[in-house]
XYZ file of C-alpha atoms in Angstrom:
696
model
C 102.182 34.514 -58.575
C 101.473 37.998 -59.936
C 103.143 40.831 -58.061
C 102.441 44.544 -58.281
C 105.014 47.144 -59.172
C 105.427 48.001 -55.495
C 106.348 44.405 -54.816
C 108.864 44.581 -57.636
C 110.459 47.559 -55.934
C 110.923 45.480 -52.779
C 112.480 42.605 -54.736
C 114.768 44.849 -56.825
C 117.553 45.259 -54.193
C 117.851 41.463 -53.992
C 118.106 41.120 -57.778
C 121.022 43.550 -57.808
C 122.813 41.293 -55.338
C 122.065 38.248 -57.522
C 120.094 36.521 -54.788
C 116.570 35.170 -54.731
C 114.547 36.434 -51.756
C 112.342 34.013 -49.853
C 108.651 34.795 -50.293
C 105.769 33.499 -48.165
C 102.066 34.213 -47.732
C 101.387 36.897 -45.122
C 98.089 35.505 -43.819
C 99.369 31.961 -43.254
C 102.993 32.660 -42.288
C 103.687 31.178 -38.878
C 100.863 28.659 -38.945
C 101.889 25.229 -37.593
C 104.203 23.753 -40.200
C 103.919 26.777 -42.524
C 106.618 27.343 -43.542
C 108.573 25.934 -40.613
C 107.889 23.833 -37.560
C 109.912 24.174 -34.374
C 110.047 21.915 -31.340
C 113.055 23.249 -29.441
C 113.462 26.262 -27.149
C 113.298 29.773 -28.583
C 117.089 30.293 -28.679
C 117.366 27.355 -31.097
C 114.149 27.994 -33.019
C 115.005 31.573 -33.924
C 118.320 30.501 -35.450
C 116.523 27.871 -37.499
C 113.934 30.498 -38.508
C 116.406 32.991 -39.972
C 118.271 30.196 -41.716
C 115.177 28.691 -43.352
C 112.970 31.757 -43.898
C 115.311 34.729 -44.005
C 117.792 36.083 -46.517
C 120.932 37.465 -44.881
C 121.328 41.078 -45.943
C 124.656 42.641 -46.834
C 123.631 45.688 -44.820
C 123.645 45.668 -41.029
C 121.802 47.617 -38.341
C 124.360 49.198 -35.997
C 126.715 46.360 -36.881
C 124.143 43.654 -36.101
C 123.249 41.006 -38.726
C 119.970 41.480 -40.599
C 117.703 38.976 -42.354
C 114.757 39.760 -44.624
C 111.651 37.655 -45.266
C 109.086 38.775 -47.861
C 105.404 38.236 -47.063
C 102.759 38.549 -49.804
C 99.462 39.946 -48.585
C 96.554 37.792 -49.751
C 94.127 40.602 -50.619
C 96.332 43.357 -52.055
C 99.047 41.016 -53.415
C 101.641 43.447 -52.071
C 104.860 42.217 -50.477
C 105.748 43.342 -46.967
C 109.339 42.888 -45.773
C 109.730 41.266 -42.350
C 113.186 42.079 -40.980
C 114.884 40.115 -38.207
C 117.790 41.823 -36.424
C 120.034 39.907 -34.008
C 121.294 42.468 -31.486
C 124.481 41.541 -29.631
C 124.131 42.840 -26.075
C 127.888 43.118 -25.589
C 128.108 45.535 -28.529
C 124.838 47.360 -27.814
C 124.634 50.948 -26.607
C 121.579 49.866 -24.548
C 122.494 46.504 -23.004
C 119.807 46.725 -20.332
C 116.136 46.422 -21.240
C 113.884 49.279 -20.139
C 110.846 47.276 -21.212
C 111.772 44.469 -18.804
C 111.996 46.972 -15.981
C 108.608 48.510 -16.802
C 107.031 45.041 -16.969
C 108.382 44.205 -13.502
C 111.194 41.991 -14.763
C 114.102 43.990 -13.319
C 115.451 40.808 -11.744
C 115.675 38.930 -15.046
C 119.236 38.059 -16.021
C 120.709 40.008 -18.935
C 120.628 37.852 -22.073
C 123.407 37.789 -24.662
C 121.150 38.414 -27.660
C 117.905 40.159 -28.512
C 115.950 39.524 -31.711
C 113.983 42.383 -33.262
C 111.113 41.575 -35.644
C 110.235 44.616 -37.756
C 107.812 45.443 -40.551
C 108.497 49.090 -41.477
C 105.887 51.585 -42.666
C 104.553 50.552 -46.074
C 105.778 53.810 -47.627
C 109.410 52.640 -47.179
C 109.065 48.958 -48.073
C 111.229 49.473 -51.149
C 114.014 51.179 -49.161
C 116.759 49.472 -47.128
C 116.355 49.522 -43.364
C 118.602 52.050 -41.585
C 120.474 52.255 -38.270
C 117.621 54.116 -36.598
C 115.218 51.203 -37.063
C 115.547 49.885 -33.504
C 114.267 53.156 -32.011
C 111.681 54.008 -34.681
C 108.067 54.143 -33.451
C 106.451 54.355 -36.894
C 106.944 50.676 -37.805
C 103.836 48.673 -38.580
C 105.280 45.965 -36.334
C 108.174 46.012 -33.916
C 108.650 43.253 -31.372
C 111.772 42.202 -29.515
C 112.368 38.801 -27.905
C 115.350 37.948 -25.724
C 117.101 34.704 -26.495
C 115.543 33.137 -23.375
C 112.084 33.565 -24.939
C 110.893 36.573 -22.897
C 109.977 39.529 -25.066
C 108.001 42.688 -25.641
C 105.624 43.945 -28.299
C 106.765 47.520 -28.846
C 104.387 48.857 -31.486
C 101.528 47.899 -33.792
C 100.383 50.434 -36.409
C 97.539 49.431 -38.702
C 95.176 51.612 -40.719
C 94.859 54.162 -37.900
C 98.652 54.251 -37.639
C 99.122 55.210 -41.276
C 99.179 51.869 -43.084
C 97.274 51.637 -46.361
C 97.665 47.870 -46.697
C 97.688 46.075 -43.339
C 95.153 46.343 -40.544
C 96.159 46.207 -36.901
C 94.337 42.916 -36.452
C 96.223 41.300 -39.370
C 99.566 42.462 -37.979
C 98.679 41.260 -34.498
C 97.640 37.859 -35.869
C 101.007 37.564 -37.613
C 102.924 38.516 -34.465
C 100.994 35.983 -32.394
C 101.682 33.215 -34.912
C 105.405 34.026 -34.960
C 105.629 33.975 -31.144
C 103.676 30.734 -30.935
C 105.681 28.922 -33.608
C 109.058 30.089 -32.313
C 108.050 28.982 -28.790
C 108.318 32.343 -27.067
C 107.917 32.080 -23.282
C 106.171 35.282 -22.243
C 105.491 38.543 -24.134
C 104.625 41.884 -22.546
C 102.937 44.904 -24.107
C 102.334 48.416 -22.842
C 98.855 49.259 -24.080
C 98.725 52.955 -24.999
C 96.620 52.381 -28.128
C 94.063 55.041 -28.981
C 91.364 55.350 -31.605
C 89.446 58.555 -32.311
C 90.859 60.078 -29.091
C 89.614 57.089 -27.028
C 91.931 54.897 -24.945
C 91.150 51.373 -26.108
C 92.170 49.795 -22.815
C 89.268 51.690 -21.204
C 86.759 51.281 -24.041
C 87.414 47.573 -24.628
C 87.882 46.938 -20.922
C 84.364 48.130 -20.173
C 82.844 46.531 -23.294
C 84.583 43.143 -23.257
C 86.186 42.818 -19.828
C 89.709 42.942 -21.262
C 91.953 45.185 -23.346
C 92.124 45.121 -27.156
C 95.090 42.769 -26.820
C 92.964 40.471 -24.660
C 91.521 38.756 -27.732
C 95.012 37.287 -28.268
C 95.340 36.133 -24.666
C 97.116 39.118 -23.092
C 96.086 39.617 -19.465
C 96.824 42.067 -16.670
C 100.494 42.128 -15.693
C 100.949 45.077 -13.361
C 99.393 48.445 -12.763
C 100.999 51.770 -12.093
C 100.612 53.641 -8.806
C 100.257 50.454 -6.758
C 97.224 49.096 -8.656
C 96.791 45.353 -8.231
C 95.128 42.786 -10.461
C 92.175 42.689 -8.073
C 91.769 46.493 -8.291
C 91.843 46.323 -12.085
C 89.185 43.660 -12.551
C 86.966 45.168 -9.860
C 87.085 48.502 -11.705
C 86.192 46.831 -15.014
C 83.306 44.943 -13.448
C 81.993 48.057 -11.697
C 81.951 50.213 -14.839
C 80.586 47.446 -17.043
C 77.668 46.827 -14.680
C 76.414 50.436 -14.610
C 72.703 50.265 -15.416
C 71.561 52.427 -18.329
C 68.324 53.652 -16.745
C 70.140 54.754 -13.596
C 72.875 56.345 -15.697
C 70.305 58.322 -17.694
C 68.805 59.629 -14.433
C 72.246 60.651 -13.128
C 72.882 62.545 -16.376
C 69.500 64.342 -16.244
C 71.061 67.704 -15.334
C 73.815 67.594 -17.954
C 73.785 68.970 -21.498
C 74.148 65.516 -23.005
C 71.091 64.091 -21.217
C 68.735 64.071 -24.208
C 71.396 62.778 -26.577
C 72.336 59.845 -24.326
C 68.703 59.027 -23.611
C 67.836 58.962 -27.328
C 70.928 56.869 -28.017
C 69.974 54.279 -25.411
C 66.451 54.054 -26.826
C 67.760 53.773 -30.404
C 70.174 50.905 -29.768
C 67.694 49.084 -27.587
C 65.269 49.175 -30.495
C 67.949 47.909 -32.870
C 69.058 45.028 -30.654
C 67.300 41.694 -30.630
C 68.478 41.077 -27.053
C 67.888 43.134 -23.946
C 70.399 45.928 -23.265
C 70.475 47.002 -19.604
C 74.120 47.879 -18.793
C 76.884 50.048 -20.234
C 78.841 46.901 -21.151
C 75.965 45.502 -23.189
C 75.413 48.860 -24.893
C 79.063 49.396 -25.853
C 79.497 45.804 -26.976
C 76.483 46.086 -29.259
C 77.594 49.476 -30.612
C 81.066 48.130 -31.420
C 79.589 45.270 -33.450
C 76.795 47.083 -35.301
C 77.506 48.615 -38.708
C 76.574 52.221 -39.581
C 73.161 52.524 -41.176
C 71.856 54.781 -43.916
C 70.578 58.200 -42.780
C 67.067 58.122 -41.356
C 64.597 60.903 -40.632
C 62.889 60.153 -37.343
C 59.177 60.935 -37.178
C 57.026 60.832 -34.054
C 53.261 61.042 -34.666
C 50.563 61.440 -32.056
C 47.872 58.775 -32.015
C 45.019 61.119 -31.121
C 43.003 63.074 -33.657
C 43.986 61.018 -36.697
C 43.422 63.229 -39.748
C 41.133 62.147 -42.576
C 42.520 60.202 -45.522
C 43.126 63.200 -47.837
C 44.867 65.165 -45.100
C 46.966 62.121 -44.245
C 47.978 61.806 -47.898
C 49.131 65.421 -48.072
C 51.128 64.898 -44.878
C 52.845 61.851 -46.331
C 53.658 63.849 -49.445
C 55.137 66.656 -47.357
C 57.236 64.185 -45.412
C 58.388 62.535 -48.633
C 59.457 65.914 -50.025
C 61.291 66.750 -46.836
C 63.034 63.373 -46.805
C 64.296 63.965 -50.360
C 65.647 67.379 -49.330
C 67.351 65.852 -46.300
C 68.978 63.176 -48.469
C 70.302 65.801 -50.845
C 71.774 67.793 -47.970
C 73.371 64.769 -46.343
C 75.520 63.475 -49.190
C 77.634 60.566 -48.024
C 81.200 60.508 -49.266
C 82.714 57.142 -50.045
C 86.315 56.279 -49.413
C 88.342 55.795 -52.568
C 89.459 52.375 -51.312
C 85.789 51.344 -51.277
C 85.256 52.714 -54.766
C 88.355 50.867 -56.017
C 87.072 47.596 -54.573
C 84.008 47.822 -56.831
C 85.961 48.770 -59.950
C 86.529 46.333 -62.790
C 89.957 47.706 -63.615
C 93.005 46.351 -65.381
C 95.170 48.323 -62.938
C 95.859 46.924 -59.466
C 94.329 48.589 -56.432
C 97.658 49.950 -55.258
C 98.316 51.859 -58.494
C 94.812 53.332 -58.485
C 95.231 54.549 -54.888
C 98.687 55.942 -55.663
C 97.341 57.886 -58.648
C 94.499 59.284 -56.515
C 96.993 60.421 -53.879
C 99.143 62.152 -56.534
C 96.050 64.046 -57.751
C 95.162 65.095 -54.193
C 98.723 66.319 -53.598
C 98.483 68.417 -56.769
C 95.175 69.929 -55.610
C 96.617 70.617 -52.151
C 99.631 72.398 -53.660
C 97.364 74.472 -55.920
C 95.137 75.399 -52.989
C 98.132 76.434 -50.891
C 99.672 78.600 -53.623
C 96.416 80.232 -54.718
C 94.518 80.449 -51.483
C 90.856 81.260 -51.958
C 90.899 80.617 -55.698
C 88.794 77.988 -57.463
C 89.792 74.443 -58.266
C 91.873 73.022 -61.069
C 90.600 72.043 -64.457
C 90.818 68.443 -65.514
C 93.633 69.193 -67.960
C 95.647 71.110 -65.347
C 95.341 68.277 -62.858
C 96.279 65.778 -65.532
C 99.380 67.755 -66.574
C 100.680 68.039 -62.993
C 100.016 64.376 -62.240
C 101.859 63.293 -65.395
C 105.089 64.536 -63.794
C 104.781 61.553 -61.432
C 102.731 59.063 -63.457
C 103.428 58.399 -67.108
C 100.394 56.211 -67.739
C 97.791 58.683 -69.040
C 95.188 55.952 -69.325
C 95.506 55.333 -65.591
C 95.152 59.059 -64.852
C 92.046 59.399 -67.012
C 90.494 56.372 -65.352
C 91.100 57.730 -61.834
C 89.988 61.290 -62.674
C 86.737 59.894 -63.973
C 86.123 58.203 -60.592
C 86.954 61.182 -58.355
C 83.714 62.852 -57.341
C 82.504 63.094 -53.748
C 85.256 60.649 -52.791
C 87.486 60.638 -49.701
C 91.204 60.227 -50.446
C 93.365 60.276 -47.335
C 92.151 63.172 -45.189
C 90.417 65.097 -47.981
C 87.205 64.993 -49.977
C 87.665 65.390 -53.738
C 84.707 67.030 -55.494
C 84.057 67.679 -59.181
C 81.741 70.478 -60.290
C 81.240 73.049 -63.043
C 82.569 76.528 -62.338
C 79.518 78.865 -62.771
C 81.703 81.642 -64.205
C 83.892 79.740 -66.677
C 81.475 76.853 -67.320
C 84.491 74.489 -67.072
C 84.633 71.318 -65.000
C 86.955 71.757 -62.006
C 88.321 69.560 -59.225
C 88.521 70.833 -55.638
C 89.487 69.334 -52.275
C 87.946 69.970 -48.894
C 88.451 68.677 -45.400
C 85.533 66.412 -44.427
C 84.747 68.612 -41.432
C 84.286 71.620 -43.716
C 81.879 69.758 -45.979
C 79.619 67.981 -43.506
C 79.075 69.842 -40.245
C 77.088 68.053 -37.606
C 75.331 70.283 -35.071
C 76.751 70.143 -31.555
C 73.704 71.666 -29.884
C 70.579 69.857 -28.765
C 68.351 68.444 -31.503
C 66.074 70.957 -33.133
C 62.471 69.741 -33.144
C 60.060 71.344 -35.559
C 56.351 70.864 -34.968
C 54.085 70.536 -37.977
C 50.508 69.787 -37.077
C 50.362 66.494 -35.249
C 53.917 65.546 -36.294
C 57.255 66.196 -34.656
C 60.201 66.042 -37.081
C 63.681 65.756 -35.637
C 66.227 67.508 -37.882
C 69.466 66.635 -36.069
C 71.800 63.685 -36.625
C 69.910 60.500 -35.883
C 71.402 58.099 -33.277
C 72.581 54.969 -35.028
C 73.542 56.800 -38.233
C 77.178 57.358 -37.191
C 78.002 54.595 -34.732
C 81.569 55.796 -34.204
C 80.331 59.206 -33.051
C 77.812 57.512 -30.779
C 80.545 55.412 -29.158
C 82.681 58.526 -28.681
C 79.732 60.307 -27.080
C 79.188 57.488 -24.568
C 82.935 57.355 -23.892
C 83.229 61.086 -23.161
C 79.911 61.784 -21.483
C 79.456 58.601 -19.446
C 82.876 57.093 -18.771
C 84.906 60.304 -18.562
C 82.158 62.781 -17.675
C 79.962 60.928 -15.202
C 78.633 63.634 -12.838
C 79.445 63.656 -9.122
C 80.637 60.079 -8.791
C 83.975 59.441 -7.129
C 83.513 55.699 -7.626
C 83.235 56.042 -11.411
C 86.174 58.447 -11.553
C 88.320 56.117 -9.456
C 87.390 53.066 -11.559
C 88.177 54.913 -14.812
C 91.532 56.113 -13.463
C 92.353 52.585 -12.262
C 91.855 51.165 -15.760
C 93.784 53.993 -17.425
C 96.664 53.421 -14.987
C 96.800 49.718 -15.915
C 98.813 49.606 -19.125
C 101.046 46.558 -18.824
C 99.730 43.222 -20.088
C 101.400 39.874 -20.754
C 100.759 36.641 -22.565
C 102.329 33.436 -21.306
C 102.775 30.799 -23.980
C 103.616 28.030 -21.532
C 106.051 25.188 -21.962
C 106.420 23.433 -25.262
C 104.543 20.247 -25.926
C 106.206 17.148 -24.578
C 107.778 15.032 -27.272
C 107.598 11.266 -27.089
C 111.353 10.836 -27.386
C 112.446 13.815 -25.243
C 112.356 15.169 -21.701
C 111.985 18.909 -21.100
C 112.839 20.903 -17.963
C 112.983 24.520 -16.849
C 116.360 25.187 -15.206
C 116.859 28.185 -12.910
C 120.371 29.261 -12.000
C 121.484 29.530 -8.372
C 124.990 30.377 -7.069
C 127.013 27.697 -5.339
C 127.364 27.735 -1.567
C 130.721 29.527 -1.817
C 129.113 32.414 -3.696
C 126.358 33.210 -1.177
C 128.173 36.372 -0.069
C 127.054 37.933 -3.351
C 123.542 39.200 -3.817
C 121.972 37.013 -6.511
C 118.268 37.701 -6.847
C 115.668 35.130 -7.755
C 115.896 34.736 -11.561
C 112.679 35.704 -13.290
C 112.426 32.704 -15.584
C 114.458 29.583 -16.112
C 115.960 28.239 -19.290
C 114.276 25.465 -21.282
C 116.478 22.372 -21.506
C 115.639 19.234 -23.520
C 117.357 15.868 -23.338
C 116.539 12.447 -24.881
C 114.667 9.792 -22.936
C 117.829 7.763 -22.304
C 119.718 10.780 -20.861
C 121.467 10.524 -17.514
C 121.757 13.036 -14.675
C 125.184 13.992 -16.002
C 123.726 14.599 -19.469
C 121.133 16.944 -17.962
C 123.839 18.894 -16.130
C 125.812 19.302 -19.353
C 122.712 20.378 -21.308
C 121.730 22.896 -18.616
C 125.270 24.259 -18.537
C 125.344 24.727 -22.320
C 121.917 26.365 -22.385
C 122.702 28.824 -19.580
C 126.096 29.692 -21.092
C 124.454 30.349 -24.445
C 121.778 32.619 -22.973
C 123.138 34.750 -20.125
C 126.090 37.084 -19.722
C 126.481 36.094 -16.100
C 126.928 32.410 -17.045
C 129.681 32.831 -19.638
C 131.997 30.394 -17.788
C 129.398 28.534 -15.706
C 130.154 25.041 -14.459
C 127.068 23.205 -13.209
C 127.835 21.252 -10.061
C 124.480 20.074 -8.738
C 120.749 20.039 -9.318
C 118.781 20.639 -6.123
C 116.058 18.122 -6.946
C 118.671 15.440 -7.754
C 121.061 15.923 -4.852
C 122.878 12.706 -3.967
C 122.018 11.026 -7.270
C 124.999 9.807 -9.282
C 125.636 11.276 -12.724
C 125.292 7.813 -14.302
C 121.697 7.383 -13.166
C 118.997 7.567 -15.881
C 116.548 10.438 -15.647
C 113.594 8.463 -16.995
C 111.460 7.361 -14.078
C 113.577 9.405 -11.667
C 112.011 12.820 -12.261
C 108.940 13.947 -14.170
C 109.338 15.820 -17.437
C 108.214 19.450 -17.436
C 109.150 20.304 -13.848
C 111.229 23.289 -12.763
C 114.745 22.544 -11.534
C 117.149 24.600 -9.438
C 120.652 24.415 -10.923
C 123.688 25.185 -8.775
C 126.995 26.123 -10.308
C 130.358 27.816 -9.867
C 132.305 30.363 -11.917
C 129.250 32.608 -12.165
C 130.401 36.101 -13.091
C 128.749 37.959 -10.226
C 130.949 41.016 -10.771
C 129.828 41.778 -14.307
C 127.663 44.900 -14.707
C 125.526 42.907 -17.185
C 123.788 41.002 -14.447
C 120.178 42.154 -14.183
C 117.916 43.856 -16.710
C 117.170 46.541 -14.121
C 120.851 47.526 -14.096
C 123.276 47.765 -11.229
C 121.352 50.510 -9.426
C 119.578 49.119 -6.388
C 117.333 52.127 -5.968
C 114.543 52.160 -3.460
C 110.932 52.944 -4.344
C 108.433 53.705 -1.608
C 105.436 55.773 -2.621
C 102.297 56.616 -0.711
C 100.243 54.836 -3.440
C 101.853 51.550 -2.388
C 104.286 51.131 -5.303
C 107.593 49.553 -4.278
C 109.163 49.100 -7.727
C 109.629 51.040 -10.938
C 106.404 50.899 -12.950
C 107.452 53.125 -15.833
C 105.742 56.242 -14.467
C 107.572 59.501 -13.856
C 109.338 59.533 -10.497
C 111.408 61.882 -8.364
C 113.938 61.058 -5.629
C 114.024 62.824 -2.281
C 117.287 64.728 -1.915
C 117.524 63.721 1.739
C 116.455 60.070 2.061
C 117.011 59.270 -1.670
C 113.775 57.273 -1.829
C 111.911 57.459 -5.154
C 108.205 58.195 -5.465
C 105.776 59.218 -8.198
C 105.630 62.868 -9.137
C 101.842 62.610 -9.409
C 101.569 61.252 -5.879
C 103.846 64.046 -4.689
C 101.575 66.759 -6.057
C 103.667 67.504 -9.175
C 101.462 67.585 -12.256
C 102.619 65.739 -15.376
C 102.780 69.056 -17.238
C 105.097 70.557 -14.607
C 108.856 70.160 -14.526
C 110.437 68.354 -11.608
C 111.907 70.896 -9.143
C 115.703 70.883 -8.839
C 115.365 70.274 -5.108
C 112.764 67.867 -3.764
C 112.155 66.747 -0.190
C 109.465 64.170 0.527
C 106.703 64.662 3.070
C 108.313 62.329 5.592
C 111.585 64.255 5.577
C 109.720 67.580 5.774
C 107.885 66.375 8.881
C 111.116 65.224 10.498
C 112.831 68.543 9.754
C 109.981 70.800 10.876
C 110.127 72.059 14.521
C 107.461 70.790 16.939
C 104.165 72.661 16.928
C 103.082 74.816 19.863
C 100.090 73.054 21.359
C 99.028 75.847 23.684
C 100.307 79.110 25.105
C 99.029 81.099 28.019
C 100.935 84.195 27.027
C 100.131 85.680 23.559
C 103.416 87.563 23.529
C 105.211 84.229 23.628
C 103.288 83.003 20.584
C 103.957 86.202 18.624
C 107.631 85.980 19.448
C 107.724 82.424 18.085
C 106.003 83.321 14.832
C 108.358 86.189 14.027
C 111.511 84.354 15.022
C 114.227 83.863 12.356
C 113.869 80.915 9.961
C 115.453 77.701 11.219
C 118.889 77.248 9.682
C 118.433 73.508 9.106
C 115.497 74.263 6.743
C 117.265 77.103 4.943
C 120.021 74.639 4.144
C 117.657 72.737 1.854
C 116.076 75.789 0.242
C 112.947 75.929 2.413
C 111.403 79.088 3.772
C 109.576 78.567 7.037
């Protein structure tokens, strides 16, 4: 296996510790049986995983043990470190899980351990992970799974998130394989992903009927502001079924009317199937690849010119097309150029050298603002401070012309004054400016030549135009606005992996903990999910009780000293009785026990606060949105529903509408004497309102 120098940097810390890191293939890691196969519950599988696939690191993260697994990417041959951190809840500064609360799992019991799976940004793969890793949002992958198998996907950052190696889809595939193989129970994700200023949950929801995460089986979990699953799918269906012809008519008085109409016509012509709705249009646009620039020509059929005249017209059009091609130079990404190179240097080193050259040009441009570019020798000398291989530098410099590296275009041209070849950098927007106004149509005889950007040339811009002008800017339609807002307010999605496959020689059950009859004076909520318990076929009722007791003790803080006394579904059955034939495998069981620590603060993931939510939108639980509590009734409600904009700060004193109505004096329905009314209006302010800072 040949590894690049970057991979060697990742391996180097292990060599210093005289240990051999475990290396696996990125694109197949987590496949069934590759490199491990698990059949037990998650709490057991994850321990087996770190033992078989991880290398225990001498460093820790906030005192928690850390394992590292190296994954070699198939295409780039680079090695990405996958870190696994076992967080001890008893020692954690954040024992409660905010992500559980936002997902609606406030009633889940607090687990003893949480396992973090992290792939850091590729720029720090060669550096050790630090104590701030658990709160870092720049990781390529960060997921956390409680030891009971319930977890959360916290962040995915592919190419759009700054990665130069891994795409978001590759990372998501890896995460899904890990969860599946380790037998995770249910995983939540808060979808706030954006691409080119577009919210993907809205774009993909309209185009495909589900969010971007839906392709991996994630479905609606809960909406903010009282939105239900029915509201969500009705909104998606309504927007997706908007007819294009009717939409074009509704947009007839807007500035974007001609652009949208031309776009609809263009993609209908390109498609082999009929496109009638917004869903069909967006779905086709998201699958079609950008085409080469085209000059659109519309010719009238009447008064066809004679042959010679037609020939001169064709020649004129040919000349104009050549001019248009010269003016619309397309800049290739350096990664694309590298892919077509027959080089002895790996792709990573070529891209690194190109980035060093761009940094040198940026520094030169910043120091000598307004001056020309840098000569080839000057660029080479500066780059040699970072790269000693001059052959590599010469090879890359030769390839840098009209090439995009990072966020800049590198151009090579001869300075007209010095007659010396120079390199310059420009921002793409300053090199290619697309007109924002309506298309300019020039008439030449019987021909109309459209000189603006042609629909279908830049598909990404076309999608953005439909997103902004149709979905977000639909004119005078409360229904469209409400449907869009409903989808944008639905950010929480989950994937349920279901119970593990039944083994021929084992019985599996889901055991939920209930307090014993003597403990009913304590408030024990319905546990969100039970614990997976497996016993052999010849196990007895007593064996099941012992296995359930061990599993619950191992998983939950509240069950540290639990003693299982009964199983509701097996009441009256002796402990010596065999389970086989008595109860069906895979069912959910209610387990009663004593010595449950109902006084511990580590009881529920929502914490000890039993705060009340009652908002006019219908929400009765924390949904992760900003809230404010009434200073009189102490009931929480959304700031947005209370008329407080997200950009505004919450006032130090807040009284809800209900309390305001109860405090306000009764209105005067009628008065026969105007003097009486005037006297009432100028009377002193009521003292009970002044108490709370109100002026009447």
